[in-house]
Amino acid sequence: MDPEPHRIRILSWNIDGLDMGNIRTRAKAVCENIMRETPDVVFLQEFVTEMSDIFDKHCGPSYERFQAASDAYYTAMLLKKQTVKCTETKVVPFYTSRMGRALQSAQAEVKGIPMTLITSHLESTKDHAEERKRQLTAAFRAVNEAEGSRTVVFGGDLNLRDPELAAIGSLPDNIYDLWEVTGKRKEAAFTWDLTRNDNLEWQARFRPKCRFDRLYIRHSTPRTQLKPVYFELTGLERIPGCRRFPSDHWGILAHFDKV
Amino acid sequence: MDPEPHRIRILSWNIDGLDMGNIRTRAKAVCENIMRETPDVVFLQEFVTEMSDIFDKHCGPSYERFQAASDAYYTAMLLKKQTVKCTETKVVPFYTSRMGRALQSAQAEVKGIPMTLITSHLESTKDHAEERKRQLTAAFRAVNEAEGSRTVVFGGDLNLRDPELAAIGSLPDNIYDLWEVTGKRKEAAFTWDLTRNDNLEWQARFRPKCRFDRLYIRHSTPRTQLKPVYFELTGLERIPGCRRFPSDHWGILAHFDKV
DNA sequence: CCAAGAGTG
DNA sequence: CCACTCTTG
Ligand SMILES: [Mg+2]
Ligand SMILES: [Mg+2]
């Protein structure tokens, strides 16, 4: 019995597997967040092997996990067993990435709606804007290569700065930013925000904040099947004990209504 | 008696006053080059006080010199006494420059032609592209603020990369690159070329070459008064004795016919 | 994973 | 004054 038959939720979160400090405590906090929010689809970035057994234990009963790799750090997708039927998964490395980044995708039916789910952790840091723009362009191309009958949600830690998006000609006309179309809520803008998140060792006076993590939707045609209704941050609470956040990034959680 | 009554020549040269090695020997070589080429107008970048008396001695009899500053390093203009009547000089600092850069200009009659002469040493290094683009935009604005009856030549060490020019919308329609309109001669493209110029101490394997130094013209209206006919590099010969070049940049020399 | 700056080849 | 890497705040 689905208590929310008309609602679909998708979470994306960079869970900072590169920080070995409290890695298992933080991973457990991420899992508990997922089991509390119960999104249908989860995109994870910076998943590392050290987290595998924790995710197996906490999320394994409810979610199927697809990993883009098995060494270093990588993306992963969790698909809720109750509501998602996955028919195909794919990983396409960005061959010019210097950081081992890739585009991970899945064909799935989510509460009966045919969807293409795509995530990535695009090239990091301002210095690598050129490579990142190539990757984003490739990702948008992948979005639009999906069959028209499918609703496509693409997102992840895109490490994106707005001028970079402008430089590649802004968003394709048929792709929408879920934070934007749900009202551009200021409280949900900055997904990596060192004025609020002190997980990183940071001795600089300047506290940067960026909207690195984003989710996009391309609707199915001719009939739109999902209506974006809400976009929120998650992972905002400190873990009791270590007093750290689950990650240096907040998670982003998008809510849709079936229409 | 002017041996070339229908010819005007303008030289621009970054003479590397920041390299104290052989500074006076190199300055003298620059002066000798000027006295040999006898351009009507000279734009200099990286002029330093240590060169003043050398320029006074060698070029002082033939050229009037206007400096944009008197400390650190700065631009200077030499105007040939025989052929140029200067009525106004101006220096406008770029207030967001972190390197003390400025736009230096002069109103002058060159062989009877009313001209606005503008030079600058735009913000250096790839890292400072944003500031450099602002400065270039301001320079083009200054070019087009000159009265239509005047022929404007603007140029110097612009430290420019082609994508930066593209990023600010390319050249204004009425401004022409003198290297381009004289045939884009490959031999005259790279004005800072570490495959040919070893003045800098350089231990890297990669030898960069860039077209940092550029000259632009905006014609007078309704009647064009100067026709660009040739564009060449100068300062290509080593100085006997120290075996170094006068500067790490080549000079750029543009030739015009009065029409 | 910010922005500056320093050091290397 | 290149590109890259590293350190520092
Ligand atoms: Mg990270
Ligand atoms: Mg220099």
Coordinates of C-alpha atoms (C1' of nucleotides) and ligand atoms in Angstrom, one line a residue:
Chain A
M1 CA 0.0 0.0 0.0
D2 CA 1.5 3.3 -1.1
P3 CA 0.5 6.1 1.3
E4 CA 1.3 8.7 -1.3
P5 CA 0.1 7.3 -4.7
H6 CA 0.2 10.6 -6.5
R7 CA 3.5 11.9 -5.1
I8 CA 7.0 11.2 -6.4
R9 CA 10.1 12.4 -4.6
I10 CA 13.7 12.5 -5.8
L11 CA 16.7 13.2 -3.6
S12 CA 20.2 14.2 -4.8
W13 CA 23.1 14.4 -2.3
N14 CA 26.9 14.6 -2.4
I15 CA 27.7 12.8 0.7
D16 CA 31.4 13.7 0.9
G17 CA 33.0 10.3 0.8
L18 CA 36.3 12.0 0.3
D19 CA 36.3 13.2 3.9
M20 CA 37.4 10.1 6.0
G21 CA 36.4 11.9 9.2
N22 CA 33.4 10.3 10.8
I23 CA 32.8 8.6 7.5
R24 CA 30.7 5.8 8.8
T25 CA 28.8 7.9 11.3
R26 CA 28.0 10.4 8.5
A27 CA 27.0 7.6 6.1
K28 CA 24.6 6.2 8.7
A29 CA 23.1 9.7 9.1
V30 CA 22.6 9.9 5.4
C31 CA 20.9 6.4 5.4
E32 CA 18.6 7.5 8.3
N33 CA 17.7 10.6 6.4
I34 CA 16.8 8.5 3.4
M35 CA 14.7 6.0 5.4
R36 CA 12.9 9.0 7.1
E37 CA 12.2 10.9 3.8
T38 CA 11.7 7.7 1.8
P39 CA 12.3 9.3 -1.6
D40 CA 11.5 7.1 -4.6
V41 CA 14.9 7.8 -6.2
V42 CA 18.2 8.9 -4.7
F43 CA 21.2 10.2 -6.6
L44 CA 24.4 10.0 -4.6
Q45 CA 27.7 11.6 -5.4
E46 CA 31.0 10.8 -3.7
F47 CA 29.8 7.4 -2.6
V48 CA 32.8 5.3 -1.4
T49 CA 33.3 1.6 -0.6
E50 CA 33.7 2.4 3.1
M51 CA 29.9 3.2 3.1
S52 CA 28.7 0.1 1.3
D53 CA 27.9 -2.1 4.3
I54 CA 26.2 0.8 6.1
F55 CA 24.0 1.4 3.1
D56 CA 23.4 -2.3 2.7
K57 CA 22.3 -2.6 6.2
H58 CA 20.1 0.5 6.5
C59 CA 18.8 1.1 2.9
G60 CA 19.4 -2.3 1.4
P61 CA 16.0 -3.7 2.6
S62 CA 14.1 -0.9 0.9
Y63 CA 16.3 0.3 -1.9
E64 CA 18.2 -1.3 -4.8
R65 CA 21.6 0.3 -5.3
F66 CA 23.4 0.8 -8.6
Q67 CA 27.0 2.1 -8.4
A68 CA 28.8 3.8 -11.3
A69 CA 32.1 2.2 -10.1
S70 CA 33.7 0.4 -7.3
D71 CA 36.9 2.1 -6.6
A72 CA 37.8 5.7 -5.5
Y73 CA 34.6 7.7 -5.3
Y74 CA 31.7 7.5 -7.6
T75 CA 28.0 8.1 -8.1
A76 CA 25.3 5.7 -7.0
M77 CA 21.5 5.5 -7.5
L78 CA 19.1 4.1 -5.0
L79 CA 15.8 3.0 -6.4
K80 CA 12.9 2.3 -4.0
K81 CA 11.9 -1.4 -4.4
Q82 CA 8.2 -0.7 -3.6
T83 CA 7.7 2.0 -6.3
V84 CA 10.4 1.8 -8.9
K85 CA 10.9 -0.8 -11.6
C86 CA 14.3 -0.5 -13.3
T87 CA 14.9 -2.0 -16.7
E88 CA 18.3 -0.7 -17.6
T89 CA 21.3 1.0 -16.1
K90 CA 24.2 2.6 -17.8
V91 CA 27.5 4.4 -17.0
V92 CA 29.3 6.5 -19.6
P93 CA 32.6 8.0 -18.5
F94 CA 33.5 11.5 -19.5
Y95 CA 36.6 10.6 -21.4
T96 CA 38.2 14.0 -20.9
S97 CA 37.5 14.1 -17.2
R98 CA 40.6 14.4 -15.1
M99 CA 38.7 13.3 -12.1
G100 CA 37.1 10.1 -13.2
R101 CA 33.7 11.6 -13.6
A102 CA 30.9 9.9 -15.5
L103 CA 27.2 10.1 -16.5
Q104 CA 25.1 7.4 -14.7
S105 CA 21.6 6.7 -15.9
A106 CA 18.7 4.4 -15.4
Q107 CA 15.5 3.6 -17.3
A108 CA 12.8 3.0 -14.8
E109 CA 9.1 3.1 -14.1
V110 CA 8.4 5.2 -11.1
K111 CA 4.9 4.7 -9.7
G112 CA 4.0 3.6 -13.2
I113 CA 5.6 6.6 -15.0
P114 CA 8.3 5.9 -17.5
M115 CA 11.3 7.8 -16.5
T116 CA 15.0 8.3 -17.5
L117 CA 17.0 9.1 -14.4
I118 CA 20.5 10.6 -14.8
T119 CA 23.0 11.7 -12.3
S120 CA 26.6 12.9 -12.3
H121 CA 29.3 14.6 -10.3
L122 CA 30.6 17.1 -12.7
E123 CA 34.2 18.2 -12.8
S124 CA 35.0 20.1 -9.6
T125 CA 36.5 23.5 -8.9
K126 CA 36.3 26.8 -10.8
D127 CA 39.5 26.0 -12.6
H128 CA 37.9 23.2 -14.5
A129 CA 35.0 25.2 -16.0
E130 CA 35.9 24.2 -19.5
E131 CA 35.7 20.5 -18.9
R132 CA 32.6 21.0 -16.7
K133 CA 30.8 22.8 -19.5
R134 CA 31.6 20.0 -21.9
Q135 CA 30.2 17.5 -19.4
L136 CA 27.1 19.5 -18.9
T137 CA 26.5 19.8 -22.6
A138 CA 26.9 16.1 -22.9
A139 CA 24.4 15.6 -20.1
F140 CA 21.8 17.8 -21.7
R141 CA 22.3 15.9 -24.9
A142 CA 21.7 12.7 -23.0
V143 CA 18.5 14.2 -21.5
N144 CA 17.2 14.9 -24.9
E145 CA 18.2 11.6 -26.4
A146 CA 15.6 9.9 -24.1
E147 CA 12.4 8.9 -25.8
G148 CA 9.8 11.6 -25.8
S149 CA 7.4 9.4 -23.9
R150 CA 9.7 9.4 -20.9
T151 CA 10.0 12.0 -18.2
V152 CA 13.7 12.7 -17.6
V153 CA 15.1 13.9 -14.4
F154 CA 18.8 14.8 -14.4
G155 CA 20.8 16.2 -11.5
G156 CA 23.5 15.8 -9.0
D157 CA 26.5 17.8 -7.9
L158 CA 27.1 19.8 -11.0
N159 CA 29.7 22.2 -9.5
L160 CA 28.0 24.8 -11.7
R161 CA 28.4 28.5 -11.6
D162 CA 25.6 30.5 -13.4
P163 CA 28.0 32.2 -15.9
E164 CA 29.1 28.7 -17.1
L165 CA 25.5 27.8 -17.9
A166 CA 25.1 31.1 -19.7
A167 CA 28.3 30.3 -21.6
I168 CA 26.9 27.1 -23.1
G169 CA 23.7 28.9 -24.2
S170 CA 21.7 28.5 -21.0
L171 CA 19.3 25.7 -20.5
P172 CA 17.8 24.0 -23.5
D173 CA 14.2 25.3 -24.0
N174 CA 12.6 22.1 -22.8
I175 CA 14.7 21.5 -19.7
Y176 CA 13.7 23.1 -16.5
D177 CA 15.6 23.8 -13.2
L178 CA 13.5 22.3 -10.4
W179 CA 14.7 24.9 -7.9
E180 CA 13.6 27.6 -10.3
V181 CA 10.2 26.3 -11.3
T182 CA 9.2 25.7 -7.7
G183 CA 9.7 29.3 -6.8
K184 CA 13.5 29.9 -6.5
R185 CA 13.1 29.8 -2.7
K186 CA 16.1 31.6 -1.2
E187 CA 16.2 29.2 1.7
A188 CA 16.9 26.3 -0.8
A189 CA 19.3 28.0 -3.1
F190 CA 22.8 27.3 -1.7
T191 CA 23.5 23.7 -1.5
W192 CA 27.2 24.1 -0.5
D193 CA 27.2 26.9 2.1
L194 CA 30.1 27.5 4.3
T195 CA 28.2 30.1 6.2
R196 CA 26.0 27.4 7.6
N197 CA 28.0 24.2 7.2
D198 CA 31.3 23.8 9.1
N199 CA 32.1 20.3 8.1
L200 CA 35.2 21.4 6.1
E201 CA 38.3 22.6 7.9
W202 CA 38.2 26.2 6.8
Q203 CA 40.5 28.9 8.1
A204 CA 39.7 31.5 5.5
R205 CA 37.7 34.6 6.5
F206 CA 35.6 34.4 3.3
R207 CA 32.8 31.9 3.6
P208 CA 31.6 30.9 0.1
K209 CA 28.2 29.6 -0.8
C210 CA 27.2 28.1 -4.1
R211 CA 24.3 26.4 -5.8
F212 CA 26.4 23.4 -6.9
D213 CA 23.7 20.8 -6.6
R214 CA 20.8 21.0 -9.1
L215 CA 18.0 18.9 -10.5
Y216 CA 16.4 19.3 -13.9
I217 CA 13.3 17.9 -15.6
R218 CA 12.4 17.3 -19.2
H219 CA 8.8 16.5 -19.4
S220 CA 7.3 13.7 -21.5
T221 CA 5.5 14.6 -24.7
P222 CA 2.8 15.0 -25.8
R223 CA 1.5 14.6 -22.2
T224 CA 3.3 16.0 -19.2
Q225 CA 3.1 13.4 -16.4
L226 CA 4.9 15.0 -13.5
K227 CA 4.3 18.4 -12.0
P228 CA 7.1 19.8 -9.8
V229 CA 5.6 21.1 -6.6
Y230 CA 8.3 21.6 -4.0
F231 CA 12.1 21.8 -3.6
E232 CA 13.9 21.6 -0.3
L233 CA 17.2 21.1 1.3
T234 CA 17.9 18.3 3.6
G235 CA 20.7 17.1 5.9
L236 CA 20.6 20.4 7.7
E237 CA 20.8 18.9 11.2
R238 CA 24.0 18.0 13.1
I239 CA 24.6 14.4 14.0
P240 CA 24.2 13.9 17.8
G241 CA 27.6 13.0 19.2
C242 CA 30.1 14.3 16.6
R243 CA 28.1 17.4 16.0
R244 CA 29.0 17.4 12.4
F245 CA 26.6 17.5 9.4
P246 CA 26.2 14.3 7.3
S247 CA 28.1 16.1 4.5
D248 CA 29.6 19.4 3.4
H249 CA 26.8 19.6 0.8
W250 CA 23.1 19.7 1.7
G251 CA 20.9 17.2 0.0
I252 CA 18.3 18.5 -2.4
L253 CA 14.8 16.9 -2.4
A254 CA 12.3 17.5 -5.2
H255 CA 8.6 16.7 -4.9
F256 CA 6.4 16.0 -7.9
D257 CA 2.7 15.3 -8.3
K258 CA 1.5 12.8 -10.9
V259 CA -0.8 14.6 -13.3
Chain B
M1 CA 61.0 68.0 -45.7
D2 CA 59.1 64.8 -45.1
P3 CA 60.5 62.0 -47.3
E4 CA 57.2 60.1 -46.9
P5 CA 54.4 62.7 -47.0
H6 CA 51.7 60.1 -47.7
R7 CA 52.8 57.5 -45.1
I8 CA 52.1 57.3 -41.4
R9 CA 53.6 54.6 -39.1
I10 CA 52.6 53.7 -35.6
L11 CA 54.7 51.4 -33.4
S12 CA 53.6 49.7 -30.2
W13 CA 56.0 47.9 -27.9
N14 CA 56.1 46.4 -24.4
I15 CA 59.7 47.0 -23.6
D16 CA 59.9 44.9 -20.4
G17 CA 60.9 47.4 -17.9
L18 CA 60.1 44.9 -15.2
D19 CA 63.2 42.9 -16.2
M20 CA 66.1 44.7 -14.6
G21 CA 68.6 42.6 -16.5
N22 CA 70.4 44.7 -19.2
I23 CA 67.7 47.3 -18.7
R24 CA 69.7 50.2 -20.0
T25 CA 71.3 48.3 -22.9
R26 CA 67.8 47.0 -23.9
A27 CA 66.3 50.5 -23.6
K28 CA 69.1 51.9 -25.8
A29 CA 68.3 49.2 -28.4
V30 CA 64.7 50.1 -28.3
C31 CA 65.6 53.8 -28.9
E32 CA 67.9 52.8 -31.8
N33 CA 65.1 50.8 -33.3
I34 CA 62.8 53.8 -33.0
M35 CA 65.4 56.2 -34.6
R36 CA 65.9 53.7 -37.4
E37 CA 62.2 53.1 -38.1
T38 CA 61.2 56.7 -37.3
P39 CA 57.5 56.0 -36.7
D40 CA 55.3 59.0 -36.2
V41 CA 53.7 57.6 -33.1
V42 CA 55.1 55.2 -30.5
F43 CA 53.1 53.4 -27.8
L44 CA 55.3 52.0 -25.1
Q45 CA 54.3 49.7 -22.2
E46 CA 56.4 48.8 -19.2
F47 CA 58.3 52.1 -19.4
V48 CA 60.3 52.6 -16.2
T49 CA 62.2 55.6 -14.8
E50 CA 65.5 53.8 -15.3
M51 CA 65.0 54.3 -19.0
S52 CA 64.1 58.0 -18.9
D53 CA 67.6 59.5 -19.5
I54 CA 68.3 57.0 -22.3
F55 CA 65.1 57.9 -24.1
D56 CA 65.8 61.6 -23.4
K57 CA 69.2 61.3 -25.0
H58 CA 68.4 59.1 -28.0
C59 CA 64.7 60.0 -28.8
G60 CA 64.4 63.3 -27.0
P61 CA 65.6 65.4 -30.0
S62 CA 63.1 63.9 -32.3
Y63 CA 60.2 62.9 -30.1
E64 CA 58.1 64.4 -27.4
R65 CA 57.3 61.9 -24.7
F66 CA 54.1 61.7 -22.6
Q67 CA 54.2 59.3 -19.6
A68 CA 51.1 57.9 -17.9
A69 CA 52.8 57.9 -14.6
S70 CA 56.2 58.3 -13.0
D71 CA 56.6 55.5 -10.6
A72 CA 56.6 51.7 -11.0
Y73 CA 56.0 50.9 -14.6
Y74 CA 53.6 52.6 -17.0
T75 CA 52.7 53.4 -20.6
A76 CA 54.3 56.2 -22.5
M77 CA 53.7 57.8 -25.9
L78 CA 56.3 59.2 -28.2
L79 CA 55.1 61.7 -30.8
K80 CA 57.4 62.7 -33.6
K81 CA 58.0 66.5 -33.4
Q82 CA 58.3 66.8 -37.2
T83 CA 55.0 65.3 -38.0
V84 CA 52.7 65.3 -35.0
K85 CA 51.0 68.2 -33.3
C86 CA 49.5 67.1 -30.0
T87 CA 46.7 69.2 -28.5
E88 CA 45.7 67.2 -25.4
T89 CA 46.8 64.2 -23.4
K90 CA 44.9 62.2 -20.9
V91 CA 45.3 59.3 -18.5
V92 CA 42.4 57.5 -17.0
P93 CA 43.2 54.8 -14.5
F94 CA 41.2 51.6 -14.6
Y95 CA 39.9 51.8 -11.0
T96 CA 39.4 48.0 -10.7
S97 CA 42.9 47.2 -11.9
R98 CA 45.0 45.4 -9.4
M99 CA 48.1 46.2 -11.4
G100 CA 47.9 49.9 -11.7
R101 CA 46.8 49.8 -15.3
A102 CA 45.4 52.9 -17.2
L103 CA 44.1 54.1 -20.5
Q104 CA 46.4 56.8 -21.9
S105 CA 45.3 58.9 -24.9
A106 CA 46.3 61.9 -26.9
Q107 CA 44.5 64.1 -29.4
A108 CA 46.9 64.9 -32.2
E109 CA 47.2 65.9 -35.8
V110 CA 49.5 63.4 -37.6
K111 CA 50.7 64.8 -40.9
G112 CA 47.6 66.9 -40.9
I113 CA 45.2 64.1 -40.0
P114 CA 43.1 64.6 -36.9
M115 CA 43.7 61.5 -34.7
T116 CA 42.9 60.1 -31.3
L117 CA 45.7 57.9 -30.1
I118 CA 45.1 55.5 -27.3
T119 CA 47.3 52.9 -25.6
S120 CA 47.2 50.7 -22.6
H121 CA 48.8 47.7 -20.9
L122 CA 45.8 45.7 -20.0
E123 CA 45.7 43.4 -16.9
S124 CA 48.2 40.6 -17.3
T125 CA 47.9 36.8 -17.0
K126 CA 45.1 34.4 -17.9
D127 CA 43.8 34.6 -14.3
H128 CA 42.8 38.2 -14.7
A129 CA 40.6 37.7 -17.8
E130 CA 37.5 39.3 -16.1
E131 CA 39.3 42.5 -15.3
R132 CA 41.0 42.5 -18.7
K133 CA 37.6 42.2 -20.5
R134 CA 36.3 45.1 -18.5
Q135 CA 39.3 47.2 -19.4
L136 CA 39.0 46.3 -23.1
T137 CA 35.3 47.1 -23.1
A138 CA 36.2 50.5 -21.6
A139 CA 38.9 51.0 -24.2
F140 CA 36.5 50.3 -27.1
R141 CA 34.0 52.7 -25.5
A142 CA 36.8 55.4 -25.4
V143 CA 37.5 54.7 -29.1
N144 CA 34.0 55.3 -30.0
E145 CA 33.6 58.4 -27.8
A146 CA 36.1 60.2 -30.1
E147 CA 34.6 62.6 -32.5
G148 CA 33.6 61.0 -35.8
S149 CA 35.9 63.3 -37.7
R150 CA 39.0 61.8 -36.0
T151 CA 40.8 58.6 -37.0
V152 CA 41.3 56.6 -33.8
V153 CA 44.2 54.2 -33.3
F154 CA 44.1 52.2 -30.1
G155 CA 46.6 49.5 -29.2
G156 CA 49.2 48.2 -26.9
D157 CA 49.9 45.1 -24.8
L158 CA 46.4 43.9 -24.4
N159 CA 47.3 40.5 -23.0
L160 CA 44.3 39.3 -24.9
R161 CA 43.2 35.8 -25.7
D162 CA 40.8 35.4 -28.6
P163 CA 38.0 33.7 -26.5
E164 CA 38.0 36.8 -24.3
L165 CA 37.4 39.1 -27.2
A166 CA 34.6 36.7 -28.3
A167 CA 33.2 36.8 -24.8
I168 CA 32.7 40.6 -24.8
G169 CA 30.9 40.3 -28.2
S170 CA 33.9 40.5 -30.5
L171 CA 35.1 43.7 -32.0
P172 CA 32.6 46.6 -32.4
D173 CA 31.5 46.7 -36.1
N174 CA 33.5 49.8 -36.8
I175 CA 36.8 48.9 -35.2
Y176 CA 39.3 46.9 -37.2
D177 CA 42.3 44.8 -36.1
L178 CA 45.3 46.1 -38.1
W179 CA 47.0 42.7 -38.1
E180 CA 43.8 41.2 -39.5
V181 CA 43.0 43.8 -42.2
T182 CA 46.6 43.7 -43.5
G183 CA 46.4 40.1 -44.3
K184 CA 46.7 38.1 -41.0
R185 CA 50.4 37.4 -41.9
K186 CA 51.4 34.4 -39.9
E187 CA 54.9 35.8 -39.5
A188 CA 53.5 38.7 -37.7
A189 CA 50.9 37.0 -35.5
F190 CA 52.7 36.1 -32.3
T191 CA 54.0 39.1 -30.5
W192 CA 55.1 37.2 -27.3
D193 CA 56.7 34.1 -28.6
L194 CA 58.9 31.9 -26.4
T195 CA 59.8 29.7 -29.3
R196 CA 61.7 32.6 -30.8
N197 CA 62.5 34.8 -27.8
D198 CA 64.6 33.6 -24.9
N199 CA 64.7 36.8 -22.9
L200 CA 62.8 35.3 -20.1
E201 CA 64.2 32.7 -17.8
W202 CA 62.1 29.7 -18.8
Q203 CA 62.6 26.1 -17.7
A204 CA 59.3 24.7 -18.8
R205 CA 59.2 22.4 -21.8
F206 CA 56.1 24.1 -23.2
R207 CA 57.0 27.3 -25.1
P208 CA 53.9 29.4 -25.3
K209 CA 53.2 32.0 -28.0
C210 CA 50.5 34.6 -27.9
R211 CA 49.2 37.5 -29.9
F212 CA 49.1 39.8 -26.8
D213 CA 50.0 43.0 -28.6
R214 CA 47.4 44.5 -30.9
L215 CA 46.5 47.7 -32.8
Y216 CA 43.0 48.7 -33.8
I217 CA 41.7 51.4 -36.0
R218 CA 38.4 53.2 -36.1
H219 CA 38.1 55.3 -39.3
S220 CA 36.9 58.8 -39.5
T221 CA 33.5 59.5 -41.0
P222 CA 32.2 60.3 -43.4
R223 CA 35.6 60.2 -45.1
T224 CA 38.2 57.5 -44.3
Q225 CA 41.6 59.2 -44.1
L226 CA 44.0 56.3 -43.5
K227 CA 44.4 53.1 -45.3
P228 CA 46.2 50.3 -43.4
V229 CA 48.8 48.8 -45.7
Y230 CA 51.3 46.8 -43.7
F231 CA 51.8 45.2 -40.3
E232 CA 55.1 43.9 -39.1
L233 CA 57.0 42.8 -36.1
T234 CA 60.2 44.6 -35.0
G235 CA 62.9 44.1 -32.3
L236 CA 63.6 40.7 -33.7
E237 CA 67.4 41.0 -33.6
R238 CA 69.6 40.2 -30.7
I239 CA 71.6 43.1 -29.2
P240 CA 75.3 42.6 -30.0
G241 CA 77.2 42.0 -26.8
C242 CA 74.5 40.7 -24.4
R243 CA 72.9 38.6 -27.1
R244 CA 69.5 39.3 -25.7
F245 CA 66.5 40.8 -27.5
P246 CA 65.4 44.3 -26.6
S247 CA 62.3 42.9 -24.9
D248 CA 60.4 39.7 -24.3
H249 CA 57.7 41.1 -26.6
W250 CA 58.2 42.0 -30.2
G251 CA 57.3 45.5 -31.3
I252 CA 54.4 45.8 -33.7
L253 CA 54.6 48.4 -36.5
A254 CA 51.6 49.4 -38.5
H255 CA 51.9 51.3 -41.8
F256 CA 49.1 53.5 -43.3
D257 CA 48.7 55.5 -46.4
K258 CA 46.9 58.8 -46.4
V259 CA 43.9 58.6 -48.7
Chain C
dC1 C1' 35.9 22.6 -2.3
dC2 C1' 36.5 29.1 -2.1
dA3 C1' 40.2 32.7 -3.7
dA4 C1' 45.0 34.2 -3.6
dG5 C1' 49.4 33.5 -3.8
dA6 C1' 53.8 30.8 -4.3
dG7 C1' 56.6 27.5 -6.5
dT8 C1' 57.7 24.4 -10.4
dG9 C1' 59.1 23.1 -15.1
Chain D
dC1 C1' 54.3 36.1 -18.3
dC2 C1' 52.7 29.9 -19.9
dA3 C1' 50.3 25.8 -17.4
dC4 C1' 50.2 23.2 -13.5
dT5 C1' 50.4 22.1 -8.7
dC6 C1' 50.5 23.2 -4.1
dT7 C1' 49.9 25.9 0.1
dT8 C1' 47.6 29.3 2.7
dG9 C1' 43.8 31.7 4.9
Ligands
MG1 MG 33.3 17.0 -2.1
MG2 MG 56.1 42.1 -19.2

